[in-house]
Short mmCIF file of C-alpha atoms and ligand atoms in Angstrom, two decimals:
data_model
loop_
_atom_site.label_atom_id
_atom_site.label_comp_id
_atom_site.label_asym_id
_atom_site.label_seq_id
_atom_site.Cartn_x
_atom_site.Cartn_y
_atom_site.Cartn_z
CA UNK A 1 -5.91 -1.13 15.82
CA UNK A 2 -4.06 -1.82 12.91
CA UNK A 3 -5.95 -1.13 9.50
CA UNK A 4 -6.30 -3.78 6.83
CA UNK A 5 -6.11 -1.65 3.37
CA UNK A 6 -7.56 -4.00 0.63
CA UNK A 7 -5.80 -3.52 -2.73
CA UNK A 8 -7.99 -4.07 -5.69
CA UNK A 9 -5.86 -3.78 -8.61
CA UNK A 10 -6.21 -7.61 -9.44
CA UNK A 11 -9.87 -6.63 -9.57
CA UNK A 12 -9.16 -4.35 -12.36
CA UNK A 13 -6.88 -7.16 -14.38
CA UNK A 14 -9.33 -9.02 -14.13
CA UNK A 15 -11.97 -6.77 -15.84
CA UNK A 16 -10.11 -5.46 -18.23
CA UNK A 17 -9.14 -8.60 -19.86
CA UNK A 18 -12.35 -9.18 -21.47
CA UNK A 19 -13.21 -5.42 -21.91
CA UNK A 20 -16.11 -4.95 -20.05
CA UNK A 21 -17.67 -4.78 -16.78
CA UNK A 22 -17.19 -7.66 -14.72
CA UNK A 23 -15.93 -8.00 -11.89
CA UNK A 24 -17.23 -4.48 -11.15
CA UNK A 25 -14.35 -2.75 -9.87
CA UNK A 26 -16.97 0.11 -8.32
CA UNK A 27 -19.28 -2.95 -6.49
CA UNK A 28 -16.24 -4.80 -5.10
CA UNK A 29 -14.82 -1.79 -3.31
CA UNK A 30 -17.82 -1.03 -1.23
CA UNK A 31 -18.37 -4.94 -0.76
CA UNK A 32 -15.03 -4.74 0.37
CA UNK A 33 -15.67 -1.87 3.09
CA UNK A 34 -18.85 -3.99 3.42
CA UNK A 35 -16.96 -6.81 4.92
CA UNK A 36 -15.27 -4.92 7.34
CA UNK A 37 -11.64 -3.42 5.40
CA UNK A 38 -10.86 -0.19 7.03
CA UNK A 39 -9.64 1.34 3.56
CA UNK A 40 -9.35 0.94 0.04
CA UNK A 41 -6.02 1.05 -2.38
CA UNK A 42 -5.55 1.24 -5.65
CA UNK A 43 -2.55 1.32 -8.12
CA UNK A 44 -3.61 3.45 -11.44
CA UNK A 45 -0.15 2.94 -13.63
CA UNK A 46 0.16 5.41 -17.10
CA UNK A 47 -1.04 2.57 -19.36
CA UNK A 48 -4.14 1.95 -17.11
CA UNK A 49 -3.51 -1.91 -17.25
CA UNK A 50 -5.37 -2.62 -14.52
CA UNK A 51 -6.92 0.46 -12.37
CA UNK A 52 -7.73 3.02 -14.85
CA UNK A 53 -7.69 7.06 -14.09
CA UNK A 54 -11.28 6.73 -14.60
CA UNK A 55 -11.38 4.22 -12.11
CA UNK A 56 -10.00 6.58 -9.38
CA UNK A 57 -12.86 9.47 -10.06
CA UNK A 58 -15.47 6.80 -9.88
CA UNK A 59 -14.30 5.29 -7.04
CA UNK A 60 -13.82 8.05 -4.71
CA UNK A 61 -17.46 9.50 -3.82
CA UNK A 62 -18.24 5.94 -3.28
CA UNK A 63 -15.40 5.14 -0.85
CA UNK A 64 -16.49 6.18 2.99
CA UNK A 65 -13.55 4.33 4.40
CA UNK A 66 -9.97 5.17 4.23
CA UNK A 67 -8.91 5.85 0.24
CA UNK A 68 -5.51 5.18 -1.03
CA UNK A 69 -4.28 5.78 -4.52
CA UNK A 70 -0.61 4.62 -4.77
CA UNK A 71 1.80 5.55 -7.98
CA UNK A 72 5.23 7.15 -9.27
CA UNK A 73 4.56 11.08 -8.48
CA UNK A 74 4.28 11.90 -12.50
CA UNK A 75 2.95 15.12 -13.88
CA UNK A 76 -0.69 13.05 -14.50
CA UNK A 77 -0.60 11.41 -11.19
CA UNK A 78 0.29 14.38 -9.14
CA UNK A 79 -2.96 15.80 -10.74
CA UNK A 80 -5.02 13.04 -10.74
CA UNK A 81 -4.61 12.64 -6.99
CA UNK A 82 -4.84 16.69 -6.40
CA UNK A 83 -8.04 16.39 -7.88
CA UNK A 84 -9.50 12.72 -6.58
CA UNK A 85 -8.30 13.89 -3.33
CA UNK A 86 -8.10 10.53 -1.03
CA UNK A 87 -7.57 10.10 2.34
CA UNK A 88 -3.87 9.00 1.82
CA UNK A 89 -1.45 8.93 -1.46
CA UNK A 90 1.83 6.75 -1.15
CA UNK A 91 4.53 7.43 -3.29
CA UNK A 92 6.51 4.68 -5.15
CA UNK A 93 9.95 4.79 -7.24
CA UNK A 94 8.78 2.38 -9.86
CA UNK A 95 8.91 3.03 -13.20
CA UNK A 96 5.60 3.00 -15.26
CA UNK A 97 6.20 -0.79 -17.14
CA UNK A 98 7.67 -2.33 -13.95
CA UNK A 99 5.21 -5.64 -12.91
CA UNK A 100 4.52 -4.34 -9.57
CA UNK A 101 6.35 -2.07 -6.85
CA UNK A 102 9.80 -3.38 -6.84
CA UNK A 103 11.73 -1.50 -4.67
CA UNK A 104 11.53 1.86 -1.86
CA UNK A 105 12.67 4.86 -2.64
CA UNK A 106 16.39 6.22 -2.28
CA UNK A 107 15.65 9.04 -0.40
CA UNK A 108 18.75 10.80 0.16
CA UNK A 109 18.40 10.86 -3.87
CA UNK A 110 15.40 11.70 -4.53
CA UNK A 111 14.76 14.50 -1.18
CA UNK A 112 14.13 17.54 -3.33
CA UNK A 113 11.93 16.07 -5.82
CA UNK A 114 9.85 14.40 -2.84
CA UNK A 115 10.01 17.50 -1.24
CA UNK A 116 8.46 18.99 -3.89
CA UNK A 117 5.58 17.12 -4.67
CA UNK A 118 4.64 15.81 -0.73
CA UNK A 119 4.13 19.79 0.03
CA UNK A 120 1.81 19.99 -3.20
CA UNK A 121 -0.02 16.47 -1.59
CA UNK A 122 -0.14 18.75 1.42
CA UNK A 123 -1.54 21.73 -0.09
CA UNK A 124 -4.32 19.84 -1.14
CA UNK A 125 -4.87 18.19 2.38
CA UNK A 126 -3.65 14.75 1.60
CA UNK A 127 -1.90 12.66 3.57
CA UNK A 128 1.52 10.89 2.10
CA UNK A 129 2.87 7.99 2.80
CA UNK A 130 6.58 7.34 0.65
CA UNK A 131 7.24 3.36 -0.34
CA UNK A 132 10.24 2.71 1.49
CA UNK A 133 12.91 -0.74 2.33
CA UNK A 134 14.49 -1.19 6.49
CA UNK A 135 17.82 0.78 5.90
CA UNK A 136 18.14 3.06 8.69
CA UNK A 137 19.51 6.19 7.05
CA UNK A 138 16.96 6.27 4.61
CA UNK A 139 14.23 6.50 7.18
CA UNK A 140 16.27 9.28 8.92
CA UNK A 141 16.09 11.53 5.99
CA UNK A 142 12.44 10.39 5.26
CA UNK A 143 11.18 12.56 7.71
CA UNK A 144 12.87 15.46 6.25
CA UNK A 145 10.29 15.40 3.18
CA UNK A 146 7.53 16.19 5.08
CA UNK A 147 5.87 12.98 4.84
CA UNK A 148 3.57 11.98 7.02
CA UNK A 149 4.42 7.91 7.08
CA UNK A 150 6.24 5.38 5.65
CA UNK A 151 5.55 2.16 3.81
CA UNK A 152 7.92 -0.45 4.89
CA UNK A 153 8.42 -3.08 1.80
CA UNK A 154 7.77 -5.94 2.87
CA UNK A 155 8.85 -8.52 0.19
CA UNK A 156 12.13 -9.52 1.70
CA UNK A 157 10.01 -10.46 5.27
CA UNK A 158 7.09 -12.59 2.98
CA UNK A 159 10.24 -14.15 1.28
CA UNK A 160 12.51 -15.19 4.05
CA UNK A 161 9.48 -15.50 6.88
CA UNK A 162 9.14 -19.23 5.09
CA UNK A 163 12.60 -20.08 6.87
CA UNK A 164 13.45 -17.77 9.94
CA UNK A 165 10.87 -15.46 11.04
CA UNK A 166 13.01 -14.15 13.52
CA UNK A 167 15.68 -13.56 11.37
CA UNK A 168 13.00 -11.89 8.74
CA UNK A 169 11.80 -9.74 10.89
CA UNK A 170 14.89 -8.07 12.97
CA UNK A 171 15.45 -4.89 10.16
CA UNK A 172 11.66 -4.59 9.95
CA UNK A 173 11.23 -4.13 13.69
CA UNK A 174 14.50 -1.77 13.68
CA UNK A 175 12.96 0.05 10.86
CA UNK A 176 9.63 0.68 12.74
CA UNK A 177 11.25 1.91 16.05
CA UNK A 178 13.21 4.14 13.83
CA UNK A 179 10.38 5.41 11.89
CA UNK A 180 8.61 6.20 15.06
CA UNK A 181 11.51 8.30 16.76
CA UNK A 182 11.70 10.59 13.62
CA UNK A 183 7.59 10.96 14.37
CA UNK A 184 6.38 9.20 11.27
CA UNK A 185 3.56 6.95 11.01
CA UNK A 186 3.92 3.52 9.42
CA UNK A 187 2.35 1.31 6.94
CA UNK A 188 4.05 -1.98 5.55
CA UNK A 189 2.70 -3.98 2.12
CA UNK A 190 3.85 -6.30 -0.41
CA UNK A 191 3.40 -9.70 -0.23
CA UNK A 192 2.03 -9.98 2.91
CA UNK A 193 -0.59 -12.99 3.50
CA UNK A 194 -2.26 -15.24 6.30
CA UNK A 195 0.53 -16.85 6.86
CA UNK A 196 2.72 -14.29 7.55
CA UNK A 197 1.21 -11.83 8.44
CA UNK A 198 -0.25 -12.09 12.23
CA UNK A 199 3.54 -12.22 13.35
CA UNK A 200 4.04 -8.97 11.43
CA UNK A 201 1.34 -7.41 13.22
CA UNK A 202 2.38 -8.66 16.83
CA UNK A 203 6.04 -7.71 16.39
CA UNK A 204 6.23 -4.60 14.43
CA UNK A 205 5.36 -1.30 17.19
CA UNK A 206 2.64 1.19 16.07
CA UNK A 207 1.74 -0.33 12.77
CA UNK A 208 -1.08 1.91 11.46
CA UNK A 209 -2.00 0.14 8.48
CA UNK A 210 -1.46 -2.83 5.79
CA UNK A 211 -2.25 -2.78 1.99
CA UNK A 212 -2.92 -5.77 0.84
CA UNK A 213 -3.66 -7.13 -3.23
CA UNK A 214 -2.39 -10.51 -4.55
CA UNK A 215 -2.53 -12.68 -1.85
CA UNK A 216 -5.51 -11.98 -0.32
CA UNK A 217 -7.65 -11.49 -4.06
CA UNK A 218 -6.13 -15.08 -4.62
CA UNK A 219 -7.46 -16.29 -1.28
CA UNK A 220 -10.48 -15.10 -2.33
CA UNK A 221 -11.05 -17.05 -5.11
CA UNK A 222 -11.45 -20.54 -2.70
CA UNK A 223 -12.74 -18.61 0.08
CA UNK A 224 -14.92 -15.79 -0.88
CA UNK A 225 -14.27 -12.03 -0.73
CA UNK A 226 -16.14 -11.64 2.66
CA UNK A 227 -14.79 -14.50 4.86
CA UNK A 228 -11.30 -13.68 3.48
CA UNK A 229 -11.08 -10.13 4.52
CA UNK A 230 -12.55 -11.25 8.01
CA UNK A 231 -9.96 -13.45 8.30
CA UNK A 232 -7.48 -11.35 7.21
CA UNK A 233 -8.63 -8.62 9.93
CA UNK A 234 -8.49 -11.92 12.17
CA UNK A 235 -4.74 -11.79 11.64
CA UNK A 236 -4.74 -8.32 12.66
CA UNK A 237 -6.08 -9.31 16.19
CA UNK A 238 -3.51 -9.98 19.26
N1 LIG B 1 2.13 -1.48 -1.30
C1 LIG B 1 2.57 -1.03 -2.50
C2 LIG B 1 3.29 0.26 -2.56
C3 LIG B 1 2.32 -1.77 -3.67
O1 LIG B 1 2.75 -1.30 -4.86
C4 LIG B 1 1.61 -2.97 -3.59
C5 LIG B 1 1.32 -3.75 -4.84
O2 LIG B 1 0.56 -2.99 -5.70
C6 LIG B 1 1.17 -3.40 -2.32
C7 LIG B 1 1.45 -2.64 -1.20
C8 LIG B 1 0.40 -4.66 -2.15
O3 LIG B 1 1.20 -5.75 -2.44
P1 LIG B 1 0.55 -7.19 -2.66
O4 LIG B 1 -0.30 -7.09 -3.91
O5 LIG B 1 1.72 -8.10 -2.81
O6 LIG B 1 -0.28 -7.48 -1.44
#
């Protein structure tokens, strides 16, 4: 079974663009596991535009599913998500004004520092996940952090699915195959939708889990929060 992840950061935009309570960020995550999402994500960024660091404290005696706060490994986020302790944290390069996750990590760069903080993650019983694009190498020295899984970034499948699937998809399914001989699970998000992504989920070996946000809030709005996400677990059915 592959989980479906629902992202609810557009939830939080939303809110906080007239300052108070509505939608209820709190009330649409359990309606969410309500409706049948295996797990919850959200994004809390240093100028808590959207999901706040309050947000995240709130949130997590009310999650019973699968809870997964996502963010550049600063000083404040390695301790908010030491003390929130979710189920999984997944660690992304961007910097703190970038629009939305915009790239994977360059691990070969980065090794110590990841090092570093996935052991704290560890210490704390947390399971990590890094943000990460299809080159091979990359993968290969992923597992040398001590992460538990990878994200796969999906933007460049969402964007070229539209014209050759097949062709989309090749690095992704290379990516997963070599993700799962260095023993690391894998997750894949970013722009992912109905349209594309029930191919994802047939092609792609052991996919554990996707997180989901834009697309499927948007869907939401002409379809309804709870018939969406059951169609988006739909797509997740082969
Ligand atoms: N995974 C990561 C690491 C992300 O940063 C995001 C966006 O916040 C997603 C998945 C979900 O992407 P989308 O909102 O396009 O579904």
């Amino acid at each position: 079974m592959i989980n479906l992840s629902v992202n609810i950061n557009k939830i939080a935009t939303l809110r906080n663009a007239r300052g108070g309570n509505l939608p209820d960020l709190l009330k649409t995550a359990v309606d969410c596991e309500r409706f049948g999402a295996h797990g919850i994500t959200v994004h809390p960024r240093p100028d808590e535009r959207h999901v706040r660091y309050k947000d995240v404290y709130d949130l997590k005696p009310l999650i019973t599913t699968e809870f997964n706060i996502e963010g550049y490994p600063s000083e404040s986020f390695i301790k908010l998500v030491c003390n929130a302790k979710p189920t999984q944290v997944t660690l992304v390069p961007d910097p703190p004004d970038a629009i939305t996750s915009n790239a994977g990590w360059d691990i070969i760069k980065n090794e110590s520092f990841l090092k570093e903080v996935i052991s704290e993650f560890k210490l704390h019983g947390i399971r990590v996940s890094v943000f990460i694009d299809t080159d091979l190498k990359n993968i290969r020295n992923a597992s040398k952090t001590g992460t538990d899984r990878v994200e796969l970034y999906t933007e460049s499948y969402a964007k070229h699915y539209l014209y050759d699937k097949q062709k989309a998809i090749a690095d992704f399914i290379e990516a997963a195959k070599r993700a799962n001989e260095e023993g690391l699970g894998l997750n894949a998000g970013h722009d992912l939708n109905l349209e594309n992504l029930n191919y994802f989920a047939r092609k792609i070996p052991d996919l554990l889990e996707v997180s989901i946000g834009h697309a499927l809030i948007c869907d939401a709005l002409y379809l309804g929060l709870e018939n969406t996400i059951q169609m988006y677990l739909q797509q997740l059915k082969f």
